[in-house]
Amino acid sequence: MWSGRRLSSCGVRFLETLGSGCPSAVAEPPRVTSRSGDSGNQPTRNLQIKPRKFTEHRTMWCRSYSMPVSCLTRMKAYRSPWRSLCSTSQTTVDSKEVKTFLALAHKWWDEQGIFAPLHSMNDLRVPFIRDNLLKTSASHHPGKPLSGMKILDVGCGGGLLTEPLGRLGASVTGIDPVAENIKIARHHKSFDPVLDARIEYKVCSLEETVKETAQVFDAVVASEVVEHVIDLELFIQCCYQVLKPGGSLFITTINKTQLSYALGIVFSEQIMGLVPKGTHTWEKFVSPEKLESILEPNGLSVHTVAGMLYNPFSGYWHWSDNTSLNYAAHAVKSSAQEHPGPAVSALQGDAETLHANASNSPRVHEELKKVGQ
């Protein structure tokens, strides 16, 4: 989204103007808070990184028998997570995006070029992935904390994030639909024999790799990718399929706000030319709420959402409570292979309670006996 080039005085004045008119863009002290991934509860929506409150049931009275019945307050329909493999006749790849990144493929490892923000983003996203994965691991090897873990890096580009994850000991598979990107990534990792053994690159889309890697990976990473796909829900469903039960999905992306349009599109692309025009499409940006509304029904429970801010003057990223521009999310796949949706489970529990109460009520017992006859 941002380039590491020096901004002109015009750019500085533009940022100052935006800053004065958009107080939400001012970063608060960095604070990252995780919340429990209890899939049986309904989270309230909140952009701030604070523990979310849960409400599940309330009581209503059944007039016919005058006894309490637990009634779900969640009104939206629940879809069970996909258990059939994604169809390869569908695609998440946008051919226009492929052309854009094909033209930029030779610039991936230029740390002062247009991908400079992605290089510096590793200071945040690598520890974010590492630390959350270690929470799920009982033991780890010093110096190689991710040893024994299999990670899929979707939309890996030239391998900017793939290589650091490999250095932490993980076996990483990087996939990208742009063949030139994979060519660059393979060439770069070949200089390090250790990485050469731990990292595998493939030219393919996510949906193309689902059949051969169903429930294989401990983690899927989609960093700065979801804002470039054409079918986000299909993309999430494929992520669910390739993850092991209990596996983690990590996403970093751009929020869909007026501020992200002003800075990410107008300022960066159209005014300053820091990013090639057409690199981003604001309509594809996704808010944390929208992302969670897709993840949760597809079997992925959101544990953490953290704001990320990039300083174009220093070239560094830092964590923030503010998610109006960039943010990182961590979601976990249910560890149960087959389980009823939360609405189904709750209704089953209500039915059991109703039956138990009925057996202790003579009047209800008589009515149920008549129905049985």
Tab-separated table of C-alpha atoms in Angstrom:
chain	number	residue	atom	x	y	z
A	1	MET	CA	0.000	0.000	0.000
A	2	TRP	CA	2.813	2.385	0.810
A	3	SER	CA	6.187	2.905	-0.771
A	4	GLY	CA	9.441	3.570	1.013
A	5	ARG	CA	10.265	6.593	-1.163
A	6	ARG	CA	10.757	10.017	0.401
A	7	LEU	CA	7.644	12.175	0.338
A	8	SER	CA	7.663	15.649	-1.176
A	9	SER	CA	6.570	18.774	0.694
A	10	CYS	CA	3.278	18.470	-1.161
A	11	GLY	CA	2.806	14.982	0.250
A	12	VAL	CA	3.616	16.159	3.778
A	13	ARG	CA	1.017	18.932	3.568
A	14	PHE	CA	-1.531	16.450	2.230
A	15	LEU	CA	-0.941	14.056	5.130
A	16	GLU	CA	-1.130	16.904	7.658
A	17	THR	CA	-4.461	18.005	6.187
A	18	LEU	CA	-5.853	14.488	6.386
A	19	GLY	CA	-4.553	14.061	9.904
A	20	SER	CA	-6.278	17.220	11.121
A	21	GLY	CA	-9.579	16.206	9.579
A	22	CYS	CA	-9.466	12.535	10.516
A	23	PRO	CA	-8.803	12.121	14.221
A	24	SER	CA	-9.468	8.387	13.927
A	25	ALA	CA	-6.231	8.075	12.000
A	26	VAL	CA	-4.115	9.112	14.984
A	27	ALA	CA	-2.433	6.059	16.454
A	28	GLU	CA	-3.089	5.212	20.083
A	29	PRO	CA	-0.467	3.426	22.173
A	30	PRO	CA	0.117	-0.014	20.673
A	31	ARG	CA	-1.914	-2.718	22.367
A	32	VAL	CA	-2.785	-6.149	20.995
A	33	THR	CA	-5.447	-8.100	22.815
A	34	SER	CA	-6.675	-11.589	21.987
A	35	ARG	CA	-10.132	-12.864	22.765
A	36	SER	CA	-11.280	-16.382	23.373
A	37	GLY	CA	-12.323	-18.340	20.326
A	38	ASP	CA	-15.506	-19.831	21.861
A	39	SER	CA	-17.522	-20.697	18.773
A	40	GLY	CA	-20.656	-21.107	20.838
A	41	ASN	CA	-20.927	-17.415	21.564
A	42	GLN	CA	-21.896	-14.467	19.465
A	43	PRO	CA	-19.397	-11.586	19.400
A	44	THR	CA	-20.448	-7.984	19.262
A	45	ARG	CA	-18.793	-5.975	16.513
A	46	ASN	CA	-16.129	-3.515	17.619
A	47	LEU	CA	-13.174	-2.079	15.758
A	48	GLN	CA	-11.198	-1.594	18.960
A	49	ILE	CA	-8.958	-4.439	20.091
A	50	LYS	CA	-10.770	-5.148	23.321
A	51	PRO	CA	-12.252	-8.315	24.807
A	52	ARG	CA	-15.621	-8.745	23.171
A	53	LYS	CA	-18.807	-9.341	25.101
A	54	PHE	CA	-21.006	-12.303	24.448
A	55	THR	CA	-24.749	-12.796	24.740
A	56	GLU	CA	-26.382	-16.044	23.772
A	57	HIS	CA	-29.798	-16.730	25.268
A	58	ARG	CA	-32.730	-14.953	26.751
A	59	THR	CA	-35.935	-16.347	28.229
A	60	MET	CA	-39.431	-16.255	26.807
A	61	TRP	CA	-42.581	-17.969	28.050
A	62	CYS	CA	-44.466	-20.645	26.172
A	63	ARG	CA	-48.130	-19.742	26.717
A	64	SER	CA	-49.536	-23.235	26.163
A	65	TYR	CA	-47.676	-24.775	29.103
A	66	SER	CA	-46.416	-21.682	30.983
A	67	MET	CA	-42.864	-22.901	31.294
A	68	PRO	CA	-39.534	-21.278	30.372
A	69	VAL	CA	-37.997	-22.130	27.029
A	70	SER	CA	-34.510	-20.973	26.028
A	71	CYS	CA	-34.649	-19.078	22.755
A	72	LEU	CA	-31.674	-18.098	20.638
A	73	THR	CA	-31.216	-14.409	20.022
A	74	ARG	CA	-28.955	-15.051	17.040
A	75	MET	CA	-31.237	-14.502	14.064
A	76	LYS	CA	-28.903	-14.851	11.097
A	77	ALA	CA	-28.917	-18.216	9.379
A	78	TYR	CA	-25.947	-20.425	10.138
A	79	ARG	CA	-24.256	-22.374	7.377
A	80	SER	CA	-22.198	-25.379	8.362
A	81	PRO	CA	-18.530	-25.113	7.293
A	82	TRP	CA	-17.793	-26.474	3.838
A	83	ARG	CA	-16.813	-30.110	3.944
A	84	SER	CA	-16.802	-30.704	0.188
A	85	LEU	CA	-13.703	-29.706	-1.730
A	86	CYS	CA	-13.710	-26.382	-3.552
A	87	SER	CA	-14.529	-26.747	-7.228
A	88	THR	CA	-11.650	-25.964	-9.556
A	89	SER	CA	-14.202	-24.596	-12.037
A	90	GLN	CA	-14.409	-21.570	-9.738
A	91	THR	CA	-11.495	-19.240	-9.195
A	92	THR	CA	-10.373	-16.565	-6.774
A	93	VAL	CA	-7.735	-15.210	-9.160
A	94	ASP	CA	-8.353	-11.886	-10.892
A	95	SER	CA	-6.625	-11.842	-14.297
A	96	LYS	CA	-6.182	-8.063	-14.079
A	97	GLU	CA	-4.331	-8.441	-10.773
A	98	VAL	CA	-2.094	-11.097	-12.343
A	99	LYS	CA	-1.069	-8.649	-15.091
A	100	THR	CA	-0.355	-5.932	-12.531
A	101	PHE	CA	1.961	-8.098	-10.433
A	102	LEU	CA	3.573	-9.675	-13.475
A	103	ALA	CA	4.892	-6.228	-14.408
A	104	LEU	CA	6.294	-5.776	-10.873
A	105	ALA	CA	7.801	-9.258	-10.406
A	106	HIS	CA	11.433	-8.173	-10.864
A	107	LYS	CA	11.152	-5.646	-8.010
A	108	TRP	CA	10.284	-8.007	-5.119
A	109	TRP	CA	13.710	-8.012	-3.457
A	110	ASP	CA	14.460	-4.317	-3.892
A	111	GLU	CA	14.206	-3.178	-0.263
A	112	GLN	CA	14.148	0.485	-1.287
A	113	GLY	CA	11.592	0.037	-4.077
A	114	ILE	CA	7.822	-0.202	-4.243
A	115	PHE	CA	7.771	-3.326	-2.047
A	116	ALA	CA	9.733	-1.652	0.765
A	117	PRO	CA	6.634	-1.528	3.046
A	118	LEU	CA	6.217	-5.300	2.703
A	119	HIS	CA	9.841	-5.858	3.714
A	120	SER	CA	9.418	-3.733	6.837
A	121	MET	CA	6.004	-5.299	7.570
A	122	ASN	CA	7.879	-8.496	8.458
A	123	ASP	CA	8.844	-6.799	11.730
A	124	LEU	CA	5.188	-7.164	12.768
A	125	ARG	CA	3.680	-10.029	10.817
A	126	VAL	CA	6.417	-12.620	11.425
A	127	PRO	CA	6.248	-12.319	15.277
A	128	PHE	CA	2.428	-12.171	15.026
A	129	ILE	CA	2.366	-15.524	13.221
A	130	ARG	CA	5.108	-17.084	15.350
A	131	ASP	CA	3.677	-16.114	18.731
A	132	ASN	CA	0.123	-17.224	17.934
A	133	LEU	CA	1.329	-20.569	16.575
A	134	LEU	CA	3.446	-21.188	19.674
A	135	LYS	CA	0.302	-20.882	21.783
A	136	THR	CA	-0.958	-24.055	20.098
A	137	SER	CA	2.343	-25.962	20.454
A	138	ALA	CA	3.275	-27.782	23.662
A	139	SER	CA	6.987	-27.742	22.862
A	140	HIS	CA	9.333	-26.038	20.443
A	141	HIS	CA	12.990	-26.166	19.495
A	142	PRO	CA	15.111	-23.163	20.602
A	143	GLY	CA	16.168	-21.224	17.534
A	144	LYS	CA	13.610	-23.088	15.414
A	145	PRO	CA	10.311	-22.367	17.184
A	146	LEU	CA	8.163	-23.443	14.229
A	147	SER	CA	10.037	-26.693	13.601
A	148	GLY	CA	7.672	-29.492	12.576
A	149	MET	CA	4.917	-27.142	11.419
A	150	LYS	CA	3.607	-26.985	7.862
A	151	ILE	CA	2.605	-23.540	6.584
A	152	LEU	CA	0.945	-22.521	3.325
A	153	ASP	CA	1.827	-18.996	2.163
A	154	VAL	CA	-0.915	-17.997	-0.288
A	155	GLY	CA	-0.019	-15.307	-2.806
A	156	CYS	CA	3.630	-15.549	-1.734
A	157	GLY	CA	4.936	-13.235	-4.466
A	158	GLY	CA	8.720	-13.265	-4.419
A	159	GLY	CA	8.887	-15.024	-1.037
A	160	LEU	CA	9.271	-11.972	1.232
A	161	LEU	CA	7.311	-13.636	4.044
A	162	THR	CA	7.937	-17.255	3.049
A	163	GLU	CA	11.667	-17.104	3.754
A	164	PRO	CA	11.463	-15.696	7.321
A	165	LEU	CA	8.926	-18.403	8.227
A	166	GLY	CA	11.310	-21.020	6.811
A	167	ARG	CA	14.154	-19.626	8.918
A	168	LEU	CA	12.006	-20.211	12.012
A	169	GLY	CA	12.058	-23.934	11.203
A	170	ALA	CA	8.710	-24.368	9.447
A	171	SER	CA	8.200	-26.341	6.246
A	172	VAL	CA	6.621	-23.718	4.003
A	173	THR	CA	4.808	-24.078	0.698
A	174	GLY	CA	4.487	-20.810	-1.216
A	175	ILE	CA	1.901	-20.585	-3.995
A	176	ASP	CA	1.234	-17.798	-6.469
A	177	PRO	CA	-0.633	-17.681	-9.811
A	178	VAL	CA	2.057	-15.449	-11.352
A	179	ALA	CA	4.788	-17.707	-12.771
A	180	GLU	CA	7.357	-14.902	-12.831
A	181	ASN	CA	6.865	-14.348	-9.089
A	182	ILE	CA	7.613	-18.003	-8.374
A	183	LYS	CA	10.654	-17.869	-10.645
A	184	ILE	CA	12.034	-14.944	-8.635
A	185	ALA	CA	11.217	-16.666	-5.317
A	186	ARG	CA	12.919	-19.937	-6.322
A	187	HIS	CA	15.997	-18.100	-7.493
A	188	HIS	CA	16.312	-16.126	-4.261
A	189	LYS	CA	15.927	-19.111	-1.908
A	190	SER	CA	18.499	-21.105	-3.905
A	191	PHE	CA	21.272	-18.991	-2.327
A	192	ASP	CA	20.489	-20.508	1.107
A	193	PRO	CA	20.748	-24.349	1.227
A	194	VAL	CA	18.739	-24.484	4.465
A	195	LEU	CA	15.832	-22.539	2.970
A	196	ASP	CA	16.124	-24.507	-0.246
A	197	ALA	CA	15.304	-27.669	1.721
A	198	ARG	CA	12.470	-26.172	3.797
A	199	ILE	CA	10.615	-24.145	1.172
A	200	GLU	CA	8.677	-25.335	-1.860
A	201	TYR	CA	7.154	-22.968	-4.421
A	202	LYS	CA	4.305	-23.755	-6.812
A	203	VAL	CA	2.642	-21.824	-9.630
A	204	CYS	CA	-1.039	-22.306	-8.833
A	205	SER	CA	-4.071	-20.760	-7.184
A	206	LEU	CA	-5.402	-21.735	-3.762
A	207	GLU	CA	-8.406	-23.595	-5.136
A	208	GLU	CA	-6.155	-25.638	-7.434
A	209	THR	CA	-4.113	-26.962	-4.520
A	210	VAL	CA	-7.058	-27.929	-2.292
A	211	LYS	CA	-7.524	-31.511	-3.531
A	212	GLU	CA	-3.949	-32.615	-2.937
A	213	THR	CA	-3.463	-30.742	0.350
A	214	ALA	CA	-6.805	-31.104	2.167
A	215	GLN	CA	-6.289	-30.811	5.956
A	216	VAL	CA	-2.495	-30.802	5.591
A	217	PHE	CA	-1.330	-27.442	6.992
A	218	ASP	CA	-0.946	-26.210	10.549
A	219	ALA	CA	-1.303	-22.633	9.297
A	220	VAL	CA	-2.349	-20.699	6.210
A	221	VAL	CA	-0.961	-17.195	5.691
A	222	ALA	CA	-2.657	-14.714	3.371
A	223	SER	CA	-0.765	-11.463	3.847
A	224	GLU	CA	-1.858	-8.536	1.655
A	225	VAL	CA	-3.779	-10.971	-0.549
A	226	VAL	CA	-7.520	-10.916	0.190
A	227	GLU	CA	-7.855	-7.387	-1.225
A	228	HIS	CA	-6.798	-8.802	-4.608
A	229	VAL	CA	-9.085	-11.873	-4.941
A	230	ILE	CA	-12.381	-11.819	-6.840
A	231	ASP	CA	-14.305	-14.257	-4.618
A	232	LEU	CA	-13.437	-13.763	-0.955
A	233	GLU	CA	-15.867	-16.344	0.425
A	234	LEU	CA	-14.556	-19.062	-1.908
A	235	PHE	CA	-11.040	-18.096	-0.852
A	236	ILE	CA	-11.933	-18.515	2.852
A	237	GLN	CA	-13.649	-21.843	2.179
A	238	CYS	CA	-10.495	-23.135	0.480
A	239	CYS	CA	-8.393	-21.973	3.440
A	240	TYR	CA	-10.687	-23.969	5.724
A	241	GLN	CA	-10.221	-27.075	3.574
A	242	VAL	CA	-6.422	-27.113	3.564
A	243	LEU	CA	-6.115	-26.472	7.311
A	244	LYS	CA	-5.817	-29.245	9.865
A	245	PRO	CA	-8.449	-29.220	12.632
A	246	GLY	CA	-7.233	-26.601	15.102
A	247	GLY	CA	-5.080	-24.942	12.426
A	248	SER	CA	-4.602	-21.174	12.182
A	249	LEU	CA	-5.418	-18.692	9.424
A	250	PHE	CA	-3.462	-15.415	9.395
A	251	ILE	CA	-4.632	-12.465	7.305
A	252	THR	CA	-3.256	-8.958	6.914
A	253	THR	CA	-5.197	-6.591	4.696
A	254	ILE	CA	-6.613	-3.074	4.242
A	255	ASN	CA	-9.814	-1.847	5.862
A	256	LYS	CA	-12.572	-0.436	3.668
A	257	THR	CA	-12.838	3.134	4.945
A	258	GLN	CA	-12.798	6.639	3.498
A	259	LEU	CA	-9.347	7.112	4.998
A	260	SER	CA	-7.974	4.013	3.267
A	261	TYR	CA	-9.367	5.301	-0.034
A	262	ALA	CA	-7.831	8.752	0.483
A	263	LEU	CA	-4.399	7.468	1.481
A	264	GLY	CA	-4.201	4.118	-0.284
A	265	ILE	CA	-5.688	5.105	-3.634
A	266	VAL	CA	-5.783	8.881	-4.102
A	267	PHE	CA	-2.582	9.854	-2.321
A	268	SER	CA	-0.340	6.823	-2.925
A	269	GLU	CA	-1.344	6.015	-6.494
A	270	GLN	CA	-2.855	9.111	-8.101
A	271	ILE	CA	-1.053	12.047	-6.473
A	272	MET	CA	2.393	10.847	-5.434
A	273	GLY	CA	2.797	7.802	-7.672
A	274	LEU	CA	4.300	5.852	-4.779
A	275	VAL	CA	2.404	2.767	-5.950
A	276	PRO	CA	1.575	1.990	-9.605
A	277	LYS	CA	-1.959	2.984	-10.538
A	278	GLY	CA	-4.381	0.082	-10.360
A	279	THR	CA	-2.464	-1.810	-7.674
A	280	HIS	CA	-5.437	-1.538	-5.327
A	281	THR	CA	-9.205	-1.499	-5.873
A	282	TRP	CA	-11.100	0.113	-3.016
A	283	GLU	CA	-14.199	-2.017	-3.657
A	284	LYS	CA	-12.139	-5.110	-2.776
A	285	PHE	CA	-10.996	-3.745	0.583
A	286	VAL	CA	-12.674	-5.557	3.494
A	287	SER	CA	-13.505	-4.374	6.990
A	288	PRO	CA	-12.775	-6.502	10.090
A	289	GLU	CA	-16.516	-6.936	10.616
A	290	LYS	CA	-17.106	-8.116	7.061
A	291	LEU	CA	-14.151	-10.482	7.222
A	292	GLU	CA	-15.368	-11.993	10.477
A	293	SER	CA	-18.881	-12.389	9.069
A	294	ILE	CA	-17.371	-14.621	6.375
A	295	LEU	CA	-14.901	-16.485	8.579
A	296	GLU	CA	-17.239	-17.499	11.409
A	297	PRO	CA	-19.973	-19.251	9.327
A	298	ASN	CA	-17.213	-21.102	7.450
A	299	GLY	CA	-15.784	-22.774	10.538
A	300	LEU	CA	-13.040	-20.269	11.417
A	301	SER	CA	-13.295	-18.548	14.788
A	302	VAL	CA	-11.607	-15.127	15.020
A	303	HIS	CA	-9.267	-14.854	18.016
A	304	THR	CA	-7.392	-11.604	17.394
A	305	VAL	CA	-7.795	-8.417	15.350
A	306	ALA	CA	-5.015	-5.832	15.613
A	307	GLY	CA	-4.558	-2.505	13.834
A	308	MET	CA	-1.360	-1.787	11.907
A	309	LEU	CA	-0.058	1.653	10.924
A	310	TYR	CA	2.726	2.457	8.484
A	311	ASN	CA	4.840	5.598	8.812
A	312	PRO	CA	5.921	6.574	5.270
A	313	PHE	CA	8.524	8.970	6.673
A	314	SER	CA	10.402	6.406	8.785
A	315	GLY	CA	9.480	3.360	6.724
A	316	TYR	CA	8.399	1.387	9.815
A	317	TRP	CA	5.161	-0.270	10.938
A	318	HIS	CA	3.731	-0.361	14.448
A	319	TRP	CA	0.730	-1.925	16.184
A	320	SER	CA	-2.264	0.246	17.026
A	321	ASP	CA	-5.806	0.053	18.370
A	322	ASN	CA	-6.798	1.884	15.183
A	323	THR	CA	-7.893	-0.467	12.386
A	324	SER	CA	-9.055	2.229	9.941
A	325	LEU	CA	-6.156	1.548	7.542
A	326	ASN	CA	-4.398	-1.818	7.886
A	327	TYR	CA	-5.042	-4.687	10.290
A	328	ALA	CA	-4.013	-8.263	11.054
A	329	ALA	CA	-6.412	-11.076	11.968
A	330	HIS	CA	-5.883	-14.541	13.445
A	331	ALA	CA	-8.617	-17.174	13.131
A	332	VAL	CA	-8.631	-20.838	14.181
A	333	LYS	CA	-10.370	-23.791	12.551
A	334	SER	CA	-12.569	-25.870	14.830
A	335	SER	CA	-10.679	-28.877	16.188
A	336	ALA	CA	-13.755	-31.099	15.785
A	337	GLN	CA	-13.949	-32.874	12.436
A	338	GLU	CA	-17.724	-33.045	12.362
A	339	HIS	CA	-19.827	-30.884	14.574
A	340	PRO	CA	-23.277	-29.325	14.325
A	341	GLY	CA	-23.452	-25.594	13.866
A	342	PRO	CA	-23.889	-23.466	16.999
A	343	ALA	CA	-27.560	-22.841	16.255
A	344	VAL	CA	-28.220	-26.577	15.862
A	345	SER	CA	-26.347	-27.428	19.076
A	346	ALA	CA	-28.254	-24.815	21.052
A	347	LEU	CA	-31.604	-25.976	19.735
A	348	GLN	CA	-30.735	-29.575	20.601
A	349	GLY	CA	-29.939	-28.454	24.134
A	350	ASP	CA	-33.244	-26.592	24.341
A	351	ALA	CA	-35.123	-29.678	23.161
A	352	GLU	CA	-33.471	-31.793	25.867
A	353	THR	CA	-34.367	-29.226	28.540
A	354	LEU	CA	-37.951	-29.047	27.280
A	355	HIS	CA	-38.274	-32.838	27.377
A	356	ALA	CA	-36.873	-32.995	30.903
A	357	ASN	CA	-39.283	-30.318	32.120
A	358	ALA	CA	-42.165	-32.026	30.369
A	359	SER	CA	-41.510	-35.339	32.133
A	360	ASN	CA	-41.903	-33.571	35.487
A	361	SER	CA	-45.139	-31.795	34.595
A	362	PRO	CA	-48.335	-33.946	34.816
A	363	ARG	CA	-50.272	-31.607	32.522
A	364	VAL	CA	-47.618	-31.586	29.847
A	365	HIS	CA	-47.140	-35.328	30.244
A	366	GLU	CA	-50.833	-35.896	29.469
A	367	GLU	CA	-50.700	-33.652	26.410
A	368	LEU	CA	-47.617	-35.390	25.043
A	369	LYS	CA	-49.231	-38.780	25.685
A	370	LYS	CA	-52.285	-37.754	23.629
A	371	VAL	CA	-50.045	-36.629	20.792
A	372	GLY	CA	-48.193	-39.962	20.926
A	373	GLN	CA	-51.484	-41.858	20.580
